mmCIF file of C-alpha atoms (C1' of nucleotides) in Angstrom:
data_model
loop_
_atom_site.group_PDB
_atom_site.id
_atom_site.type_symbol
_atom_site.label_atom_id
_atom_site.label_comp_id
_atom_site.label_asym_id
_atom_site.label_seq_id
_atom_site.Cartn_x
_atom_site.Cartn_y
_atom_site.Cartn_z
ATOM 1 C CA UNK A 6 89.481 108.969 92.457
ATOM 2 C CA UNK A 7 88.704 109.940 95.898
ATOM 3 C CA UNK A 8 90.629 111.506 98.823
ATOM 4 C CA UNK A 9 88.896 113.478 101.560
ATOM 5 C CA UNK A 10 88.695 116.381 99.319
ATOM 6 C CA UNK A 11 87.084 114.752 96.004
ATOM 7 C CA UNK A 12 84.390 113.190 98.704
ATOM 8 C CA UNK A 13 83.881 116.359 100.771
ATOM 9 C CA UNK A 14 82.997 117.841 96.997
ATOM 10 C CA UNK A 15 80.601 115.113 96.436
ATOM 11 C CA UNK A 16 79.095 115.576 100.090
ATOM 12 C CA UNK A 17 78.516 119.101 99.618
ATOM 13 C CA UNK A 18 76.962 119.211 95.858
ATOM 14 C CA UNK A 19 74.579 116.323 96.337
ATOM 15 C CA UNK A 20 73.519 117.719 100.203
ATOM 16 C CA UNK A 21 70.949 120.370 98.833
ATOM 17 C CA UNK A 22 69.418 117.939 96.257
ATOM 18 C CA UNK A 23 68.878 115.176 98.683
ATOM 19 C CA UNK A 24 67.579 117.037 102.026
ATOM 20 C CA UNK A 25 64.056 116.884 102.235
ATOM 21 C CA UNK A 26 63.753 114.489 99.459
ATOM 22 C CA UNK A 27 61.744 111.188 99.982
ATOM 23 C CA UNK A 28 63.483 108.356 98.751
ATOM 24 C CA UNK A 29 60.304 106.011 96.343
ATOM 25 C CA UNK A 30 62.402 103.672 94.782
ATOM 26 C CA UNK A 31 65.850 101.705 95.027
ATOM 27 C CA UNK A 32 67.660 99.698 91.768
ATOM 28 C CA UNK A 33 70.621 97.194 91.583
ATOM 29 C CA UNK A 34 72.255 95.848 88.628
ATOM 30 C CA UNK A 35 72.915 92.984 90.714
ATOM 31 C CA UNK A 36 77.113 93.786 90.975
ATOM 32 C CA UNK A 37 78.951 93.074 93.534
ATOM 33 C CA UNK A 38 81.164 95.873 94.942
ATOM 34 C CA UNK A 39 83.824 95.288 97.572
ATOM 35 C CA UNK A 40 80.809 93.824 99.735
ATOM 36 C CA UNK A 41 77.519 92.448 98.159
ATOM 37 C CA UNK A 42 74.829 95.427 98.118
ATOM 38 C CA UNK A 43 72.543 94.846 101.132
ATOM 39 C CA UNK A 44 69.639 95.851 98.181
ATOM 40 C CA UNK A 45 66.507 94.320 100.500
ATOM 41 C CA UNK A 46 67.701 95.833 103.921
ATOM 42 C CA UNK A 47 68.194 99.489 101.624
ATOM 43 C CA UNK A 48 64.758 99.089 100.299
ATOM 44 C CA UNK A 49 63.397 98.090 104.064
ATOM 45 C CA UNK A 50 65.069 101.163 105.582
ATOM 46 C CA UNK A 51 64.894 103.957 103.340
ATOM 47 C CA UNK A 52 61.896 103.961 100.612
ATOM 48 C CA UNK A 53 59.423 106.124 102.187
ATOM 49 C CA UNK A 54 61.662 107.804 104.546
ATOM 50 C CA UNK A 55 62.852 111.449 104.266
ATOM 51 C CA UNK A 56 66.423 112.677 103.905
ATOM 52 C CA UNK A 57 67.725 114.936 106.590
ATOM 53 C CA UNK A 58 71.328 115.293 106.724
ATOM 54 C CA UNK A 59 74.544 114.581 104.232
ATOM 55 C CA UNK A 60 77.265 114.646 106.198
ATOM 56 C CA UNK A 61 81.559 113.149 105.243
ATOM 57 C CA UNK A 62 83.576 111.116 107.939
ATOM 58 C CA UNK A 63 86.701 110.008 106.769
ATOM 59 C CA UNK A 64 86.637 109.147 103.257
ATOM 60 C CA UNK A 65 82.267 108.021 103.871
ATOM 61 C CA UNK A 66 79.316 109.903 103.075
ATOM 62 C CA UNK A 67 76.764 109.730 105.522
ATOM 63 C CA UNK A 68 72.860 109.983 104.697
ATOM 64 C CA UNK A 69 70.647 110.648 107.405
ATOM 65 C CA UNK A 70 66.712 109.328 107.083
ATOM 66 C CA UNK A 71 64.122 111.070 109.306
ATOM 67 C CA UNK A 72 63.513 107.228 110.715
ATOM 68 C CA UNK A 73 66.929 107.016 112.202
ATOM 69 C CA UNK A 74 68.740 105.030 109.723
ATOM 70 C CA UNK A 75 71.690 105.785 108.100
ATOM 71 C CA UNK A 76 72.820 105.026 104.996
ATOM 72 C CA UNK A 77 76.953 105.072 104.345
ATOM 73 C CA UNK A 78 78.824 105.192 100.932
ATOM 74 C CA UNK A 79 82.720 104.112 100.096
ATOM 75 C CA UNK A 80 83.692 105.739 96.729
ATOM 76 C CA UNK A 81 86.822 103.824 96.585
ATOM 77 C CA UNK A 82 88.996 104.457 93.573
ATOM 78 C CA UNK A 83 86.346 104.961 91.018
ATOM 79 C CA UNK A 84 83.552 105.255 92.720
ATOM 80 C CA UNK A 85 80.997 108.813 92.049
ATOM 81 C CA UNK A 86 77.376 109.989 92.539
ATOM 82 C CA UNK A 87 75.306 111.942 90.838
ATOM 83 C CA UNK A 88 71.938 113.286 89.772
ATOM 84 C CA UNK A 89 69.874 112.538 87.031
ATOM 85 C CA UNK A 90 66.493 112.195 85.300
ATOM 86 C CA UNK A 91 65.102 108.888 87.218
ATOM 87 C CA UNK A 92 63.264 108.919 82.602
ATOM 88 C CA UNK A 93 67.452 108.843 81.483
ATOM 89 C CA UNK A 94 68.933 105.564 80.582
ATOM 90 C CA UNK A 95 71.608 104.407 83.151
ATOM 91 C CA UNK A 96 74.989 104.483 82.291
ATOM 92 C CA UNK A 97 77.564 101.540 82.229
ATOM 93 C CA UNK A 98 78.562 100.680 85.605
ATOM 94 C CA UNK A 99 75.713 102.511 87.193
ATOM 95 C CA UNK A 100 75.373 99.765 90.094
ATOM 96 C CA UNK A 101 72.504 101.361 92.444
ATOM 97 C CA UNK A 102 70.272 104.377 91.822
ATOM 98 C CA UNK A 103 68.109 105.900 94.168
ATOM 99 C CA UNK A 104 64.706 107.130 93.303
ATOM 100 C CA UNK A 105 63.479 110.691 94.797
ATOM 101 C CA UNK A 106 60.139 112.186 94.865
ATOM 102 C CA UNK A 107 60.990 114.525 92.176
ATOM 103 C CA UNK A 108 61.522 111.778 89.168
ATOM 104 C CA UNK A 109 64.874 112.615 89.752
ATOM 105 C CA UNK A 110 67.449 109.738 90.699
ATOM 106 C CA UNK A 111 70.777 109.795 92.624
ATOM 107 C CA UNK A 112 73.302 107.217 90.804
ATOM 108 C CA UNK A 113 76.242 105.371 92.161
ATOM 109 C CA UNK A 114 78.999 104.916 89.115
ATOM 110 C CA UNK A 115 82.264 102.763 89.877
ATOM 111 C CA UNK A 116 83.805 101.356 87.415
ATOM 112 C CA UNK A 117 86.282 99.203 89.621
ATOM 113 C CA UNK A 118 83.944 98.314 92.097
ATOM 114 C CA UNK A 119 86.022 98.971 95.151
ATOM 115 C CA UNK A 120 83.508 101.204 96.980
ATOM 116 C CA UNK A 121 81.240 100.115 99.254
ATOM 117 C CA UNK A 122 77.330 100.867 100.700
ATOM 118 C CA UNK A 123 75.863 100.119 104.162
ATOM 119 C CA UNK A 124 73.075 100.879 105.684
ATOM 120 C CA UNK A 125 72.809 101.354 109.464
ATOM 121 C CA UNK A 126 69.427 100.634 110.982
ATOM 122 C CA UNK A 127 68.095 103.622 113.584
ATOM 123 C CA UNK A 128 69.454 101.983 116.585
ATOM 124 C CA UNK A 129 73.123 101.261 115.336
ATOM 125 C CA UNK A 130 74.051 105.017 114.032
ATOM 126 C CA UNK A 131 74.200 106.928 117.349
ATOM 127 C CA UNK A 132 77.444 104.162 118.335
ATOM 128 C CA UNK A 133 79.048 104.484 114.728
ATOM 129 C CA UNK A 134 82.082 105.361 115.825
ATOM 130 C CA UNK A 135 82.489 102.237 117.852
ATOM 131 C CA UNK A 136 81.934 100.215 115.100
ATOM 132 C CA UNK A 137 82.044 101.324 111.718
ATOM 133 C CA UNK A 138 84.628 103.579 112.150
ATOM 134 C CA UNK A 139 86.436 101.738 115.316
ATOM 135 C CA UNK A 140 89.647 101.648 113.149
ATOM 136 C CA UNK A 141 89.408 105.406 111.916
ATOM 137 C CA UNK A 142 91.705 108.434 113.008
ATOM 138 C CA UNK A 143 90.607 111.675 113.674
ATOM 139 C CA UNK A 144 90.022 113.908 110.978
ATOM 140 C CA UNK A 145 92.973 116.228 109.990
ATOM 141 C CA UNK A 146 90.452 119.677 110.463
ATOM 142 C CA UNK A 147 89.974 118.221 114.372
ATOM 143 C CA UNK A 148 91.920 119.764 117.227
ATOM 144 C CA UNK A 149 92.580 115.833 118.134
ATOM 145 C CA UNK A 150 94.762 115.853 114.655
ATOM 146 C CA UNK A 151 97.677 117.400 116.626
ATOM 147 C CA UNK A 152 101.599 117.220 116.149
ATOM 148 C CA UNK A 153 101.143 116.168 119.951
ATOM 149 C CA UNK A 154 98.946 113.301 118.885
ATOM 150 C CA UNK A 155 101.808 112.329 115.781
ATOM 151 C CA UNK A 156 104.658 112.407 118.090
ATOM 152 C CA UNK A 157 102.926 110.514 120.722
ATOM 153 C CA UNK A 158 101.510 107.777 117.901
ATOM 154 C CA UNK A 159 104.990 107.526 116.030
ATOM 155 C CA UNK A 160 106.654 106.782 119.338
ATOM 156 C CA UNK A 161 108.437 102.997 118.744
ATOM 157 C CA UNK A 162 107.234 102.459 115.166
ATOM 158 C CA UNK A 163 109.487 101.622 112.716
ATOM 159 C CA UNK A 164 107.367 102.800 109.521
ATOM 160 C CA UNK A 165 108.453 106.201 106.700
ATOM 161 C CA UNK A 166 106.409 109.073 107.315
ATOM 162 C CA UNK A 167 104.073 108.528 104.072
ATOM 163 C CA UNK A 168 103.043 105.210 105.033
ATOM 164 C CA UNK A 169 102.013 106.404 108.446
ATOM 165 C CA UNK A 170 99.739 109.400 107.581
ATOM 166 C CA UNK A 171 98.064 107.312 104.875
ATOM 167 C CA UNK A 172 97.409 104.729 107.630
ATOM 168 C CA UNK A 173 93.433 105.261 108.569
ATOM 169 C CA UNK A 174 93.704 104.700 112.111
ATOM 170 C CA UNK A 175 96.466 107.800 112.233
ATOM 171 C CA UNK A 176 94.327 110.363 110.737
ATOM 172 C CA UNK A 177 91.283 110.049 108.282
ATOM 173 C CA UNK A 178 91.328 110.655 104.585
ATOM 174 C CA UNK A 179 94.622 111.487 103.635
ATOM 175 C CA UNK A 180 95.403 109.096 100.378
ATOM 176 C CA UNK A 181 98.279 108.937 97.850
ATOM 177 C CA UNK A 182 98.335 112.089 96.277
ATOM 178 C CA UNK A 183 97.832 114.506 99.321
ATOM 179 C CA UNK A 184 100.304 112.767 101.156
ATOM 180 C CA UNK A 185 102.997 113.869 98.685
ATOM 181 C CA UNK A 186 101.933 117.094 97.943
ATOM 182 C CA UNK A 187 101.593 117.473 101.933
ATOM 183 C CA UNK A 188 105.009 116.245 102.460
ATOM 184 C CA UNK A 189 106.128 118.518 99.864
ATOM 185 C CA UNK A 190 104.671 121.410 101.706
ATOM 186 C CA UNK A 191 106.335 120.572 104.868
ATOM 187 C CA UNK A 192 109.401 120.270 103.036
ATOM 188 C CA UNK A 193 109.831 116.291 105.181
ATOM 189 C CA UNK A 194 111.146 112.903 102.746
ATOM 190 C CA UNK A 195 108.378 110.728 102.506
ATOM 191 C CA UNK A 196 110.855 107.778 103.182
ATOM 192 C CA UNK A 197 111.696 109.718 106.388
ATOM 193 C CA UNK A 198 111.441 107.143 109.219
ATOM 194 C CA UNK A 199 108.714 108.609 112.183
ATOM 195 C CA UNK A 200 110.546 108.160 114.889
ATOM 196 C CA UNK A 201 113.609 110.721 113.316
ATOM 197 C CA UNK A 202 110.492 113.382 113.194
ATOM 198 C CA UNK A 203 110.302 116.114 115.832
ATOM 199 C CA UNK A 204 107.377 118.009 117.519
ATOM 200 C CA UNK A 205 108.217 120.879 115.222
ATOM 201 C CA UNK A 206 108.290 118.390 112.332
ATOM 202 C CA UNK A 207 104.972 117.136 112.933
ATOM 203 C CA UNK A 208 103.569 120.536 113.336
ATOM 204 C CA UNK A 209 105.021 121.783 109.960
ATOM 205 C CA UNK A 210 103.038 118.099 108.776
ATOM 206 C CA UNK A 211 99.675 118.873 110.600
ATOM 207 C CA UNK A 212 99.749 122.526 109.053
ATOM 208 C CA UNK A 213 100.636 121.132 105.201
ATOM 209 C CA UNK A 214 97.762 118.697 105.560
ATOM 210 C CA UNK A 215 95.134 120.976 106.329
ATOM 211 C CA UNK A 216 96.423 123.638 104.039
ATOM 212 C CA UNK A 217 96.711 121.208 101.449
ATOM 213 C CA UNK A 218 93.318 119.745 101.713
ATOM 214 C CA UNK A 219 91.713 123.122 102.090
ATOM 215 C CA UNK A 220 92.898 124.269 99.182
ATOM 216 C CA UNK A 221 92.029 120.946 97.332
ATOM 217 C CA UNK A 222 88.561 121.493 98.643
ATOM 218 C CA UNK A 223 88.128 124.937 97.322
ATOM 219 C CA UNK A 224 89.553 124.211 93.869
ATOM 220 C CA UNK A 225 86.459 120.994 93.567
ATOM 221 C CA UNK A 226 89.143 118.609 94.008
ATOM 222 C CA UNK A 227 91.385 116.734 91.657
ATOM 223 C CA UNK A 228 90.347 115.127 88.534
ATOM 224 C CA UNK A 229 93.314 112.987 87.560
ATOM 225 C CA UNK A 230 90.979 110.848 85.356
ATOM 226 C CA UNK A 231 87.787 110.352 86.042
ATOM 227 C CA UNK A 232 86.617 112.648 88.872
ATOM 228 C CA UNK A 233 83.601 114.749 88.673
ATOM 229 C CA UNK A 234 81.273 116.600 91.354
ATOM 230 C CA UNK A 235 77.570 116.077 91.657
ATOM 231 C CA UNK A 236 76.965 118.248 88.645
ATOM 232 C CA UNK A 237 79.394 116.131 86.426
ATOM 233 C CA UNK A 238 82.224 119.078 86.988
ATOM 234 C CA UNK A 239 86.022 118.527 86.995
ATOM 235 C CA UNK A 240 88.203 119.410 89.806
ATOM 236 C CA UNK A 241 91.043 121.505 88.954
ATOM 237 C CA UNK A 242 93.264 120.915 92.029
ATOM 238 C CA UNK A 243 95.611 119.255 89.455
ATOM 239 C CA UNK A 244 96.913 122.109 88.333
ATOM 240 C CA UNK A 245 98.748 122.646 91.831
ATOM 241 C CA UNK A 246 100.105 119.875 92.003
ATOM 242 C CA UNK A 247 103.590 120.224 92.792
ATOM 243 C CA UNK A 248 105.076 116.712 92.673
ATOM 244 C CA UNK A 249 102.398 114.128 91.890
ATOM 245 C CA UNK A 250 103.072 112.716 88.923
ATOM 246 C CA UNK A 251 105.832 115.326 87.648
ATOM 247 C CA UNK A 252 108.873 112.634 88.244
ATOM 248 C CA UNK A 253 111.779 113.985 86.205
ATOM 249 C CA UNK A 254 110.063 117.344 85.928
ATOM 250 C CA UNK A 255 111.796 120.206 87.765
ATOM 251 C CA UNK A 256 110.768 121.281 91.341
ATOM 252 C CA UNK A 257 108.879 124.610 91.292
ATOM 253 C CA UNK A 258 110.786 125.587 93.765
ATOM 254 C CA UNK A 259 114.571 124.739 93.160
ATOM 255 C CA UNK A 260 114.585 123.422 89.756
ATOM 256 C CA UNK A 261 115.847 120.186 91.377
ATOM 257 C CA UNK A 262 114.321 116.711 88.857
ATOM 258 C CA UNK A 263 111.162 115.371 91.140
ATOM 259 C CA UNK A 264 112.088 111.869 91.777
ATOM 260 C CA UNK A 265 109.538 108.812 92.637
ATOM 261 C CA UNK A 266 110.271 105.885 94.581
ATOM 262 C CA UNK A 267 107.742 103.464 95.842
ATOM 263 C CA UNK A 268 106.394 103.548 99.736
ATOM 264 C CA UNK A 269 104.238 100.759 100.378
ATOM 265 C CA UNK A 270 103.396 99.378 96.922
ATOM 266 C CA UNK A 271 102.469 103.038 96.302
ATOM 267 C CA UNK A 272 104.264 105.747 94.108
ATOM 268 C CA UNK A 273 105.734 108.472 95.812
ATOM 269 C CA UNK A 274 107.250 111.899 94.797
ATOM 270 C CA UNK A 275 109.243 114.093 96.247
ATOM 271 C CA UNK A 276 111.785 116.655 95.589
ATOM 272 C CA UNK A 277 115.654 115.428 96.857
ATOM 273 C CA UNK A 278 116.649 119.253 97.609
ATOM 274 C CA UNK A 279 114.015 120.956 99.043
ATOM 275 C CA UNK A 280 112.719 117.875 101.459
ATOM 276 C CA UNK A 281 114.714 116.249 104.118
ATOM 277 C "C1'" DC B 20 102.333 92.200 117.074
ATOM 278 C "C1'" DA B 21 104.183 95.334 113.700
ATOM 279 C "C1'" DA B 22 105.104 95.482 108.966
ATOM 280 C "C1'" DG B 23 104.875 93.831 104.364
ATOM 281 C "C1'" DT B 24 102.098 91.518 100.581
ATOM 282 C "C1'" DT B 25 97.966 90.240 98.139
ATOM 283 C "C1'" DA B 26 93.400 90.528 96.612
ATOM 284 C "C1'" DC B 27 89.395 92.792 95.003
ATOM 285 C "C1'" DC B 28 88.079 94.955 89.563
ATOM 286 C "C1'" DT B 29 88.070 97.714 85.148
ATOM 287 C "C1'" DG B 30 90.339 100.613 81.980
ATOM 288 C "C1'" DA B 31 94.103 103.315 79.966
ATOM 289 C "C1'" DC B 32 98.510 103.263 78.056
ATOM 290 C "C1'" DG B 33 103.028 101.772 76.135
ATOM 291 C "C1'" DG B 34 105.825 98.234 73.874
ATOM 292 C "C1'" DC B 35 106.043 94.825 70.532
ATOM 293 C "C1'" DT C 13 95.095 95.607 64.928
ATOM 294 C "C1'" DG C 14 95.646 93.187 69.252
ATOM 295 C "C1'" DC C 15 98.013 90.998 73.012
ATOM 296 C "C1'" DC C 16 100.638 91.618 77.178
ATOM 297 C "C1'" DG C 17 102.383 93.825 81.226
ATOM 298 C "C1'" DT C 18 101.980 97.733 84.258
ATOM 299 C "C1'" DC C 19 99.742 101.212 86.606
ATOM 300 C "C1'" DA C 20 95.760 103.879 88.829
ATOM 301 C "C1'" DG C 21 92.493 108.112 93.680
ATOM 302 C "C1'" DG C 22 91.421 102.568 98.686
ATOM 303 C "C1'" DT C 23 90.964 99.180 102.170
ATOM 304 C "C1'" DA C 24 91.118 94.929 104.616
ATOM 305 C "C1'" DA C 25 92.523 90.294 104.954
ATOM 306 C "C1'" DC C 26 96.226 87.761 104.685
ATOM 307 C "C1'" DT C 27 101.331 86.259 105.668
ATOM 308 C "C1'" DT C 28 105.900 86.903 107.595
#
DNA sequence: CAAGTTACCTGACGGC
DNA sequence: TGCCGTCAGGTAACTT
């Protein structure tokens, strides 16, 4: 489900109903997800304290309490939040829900269970970036996300161009489907080896990515699936999508077939004429 | 040490 | 109808 755009969606609609909200109560159905739920150091932390921020790095969302502590959510493939009635009955593969002091409760849905929650105690969230996200890349709307920075990075690797922006510790938040349609955009193969890119290459790159996950961002995302905003809303990205998933369709730009081949175990389409 | 593979888990879909 | 294989938005721990 998510990229950077279906979780900057998610940051933004559940941000007004959670700042200023006290959190009363905290439920697991006892799931594992990727990690085991850290359900008695949640409780310890955050019931009684105040929400103050919601804030997205990388593919995280970040919840700030008025103690300090910060609570961080993985979506994963499947993963989603949203609001309801703390009265209504939980649905399946609701794993935690958070009780607010408005009866209202903010659920975590994943069917696959390949998200993940932690919870950073006051004193470990000013030096986040040292640890949690040690391994992260800079996010592609930072001035650090350069085709200076790409060049520099690509120098002596031996890896195609789509494997290397989806790589985390190149930039943050790019996943499958972005990376093709960015690709696309730049008009570069995804099989394209780095080092054959030039500066001007990985400028065209660095533009198609933000544009690309701009304009994701404004259209609520993509629901391919299964993807829905805080209020339960589809994306409608999908609908500019110009080579995900349309193998064997023509390109909308030539009229050339859109072919996919798999990059690192992942599917990958592209259009033969108009990239290179 | 870079690069490729596997594992985690559920659900949808196509072929038989 | 159901059984089987394959695939799906991600990430990290493995192996080569």
């Amino acid at each position: 489900m998510p990229e950077l755009p279906e979780v900057e969606v998610i940051c933004r609609g559940i941000q007004p109903h959670l700042v200023d909200r006290t959190v009363t109560a905290i439920f697991h159905n006892g799931k594992q997800l990727r990690l085991p739920v850290p359900v008695d150091l949640l409780r310890r932390e955050m019931i009684g304290c105040r929400i103050t921020a919601v804030t997205r790095r990388a593919k995280y969302l970040q919840i700030s309490l008025d103690s300090g502590a910060m609570l961080i959510i993985h979506l994963g493939m499947t993963g989603n939040l949203g609001f309801f009635s703390s009265e209504s009955e939980p649905a399946k593969h609701d794993h935690v829900r958070w009780t607010l002091d408005n009866d209202t409760e903010l659920r975590y849905n994943d069917s696959r269970r390949f998200g993940a929650i932690h919870i950073l105690k006051s004193q470990e969230t000013q030096d986040r970036e040292e640890t949690v996200f040690k391994t992260t890349g800079p996010e592609p709307f930072h001035a650090a996300f350069s085709p200076e920075y790409l060049h520099q990075l690509a120098k002596g690797k031996n890896l195609t161009v789509k494997v290397f922006i989806m790589t985390t510790q190149v930039v943050a938040g790019v996943g499958n489907i972005y990376a093709s349609e960015s690709l696309f955009r730049a008009g570069i193969l995804p099989a394209r080896k780095v080092q054959t890119i030039s500066k001007k290459g990985w400028g065209k790159l660095v533009a198609a990515i933000r544009e690309i996950l701009q304009q994701a961002i404004d259209c609520g995302g993509s629901t391919i699936s299964d993807f829905l905003n805080a209020r339960q809303e589809k994306g409608y990205f999908q609908a500019n999508f110009k080579v995900y998933g349309r193998q064997g369709e023509p390109c909308p730009t030539c009229q050339e077939k859109i072919e996919n081949s798999r990059l690192g175990g992942r599917s990958s389409y592209f259009c033969p004429r108009c990239q290179s």
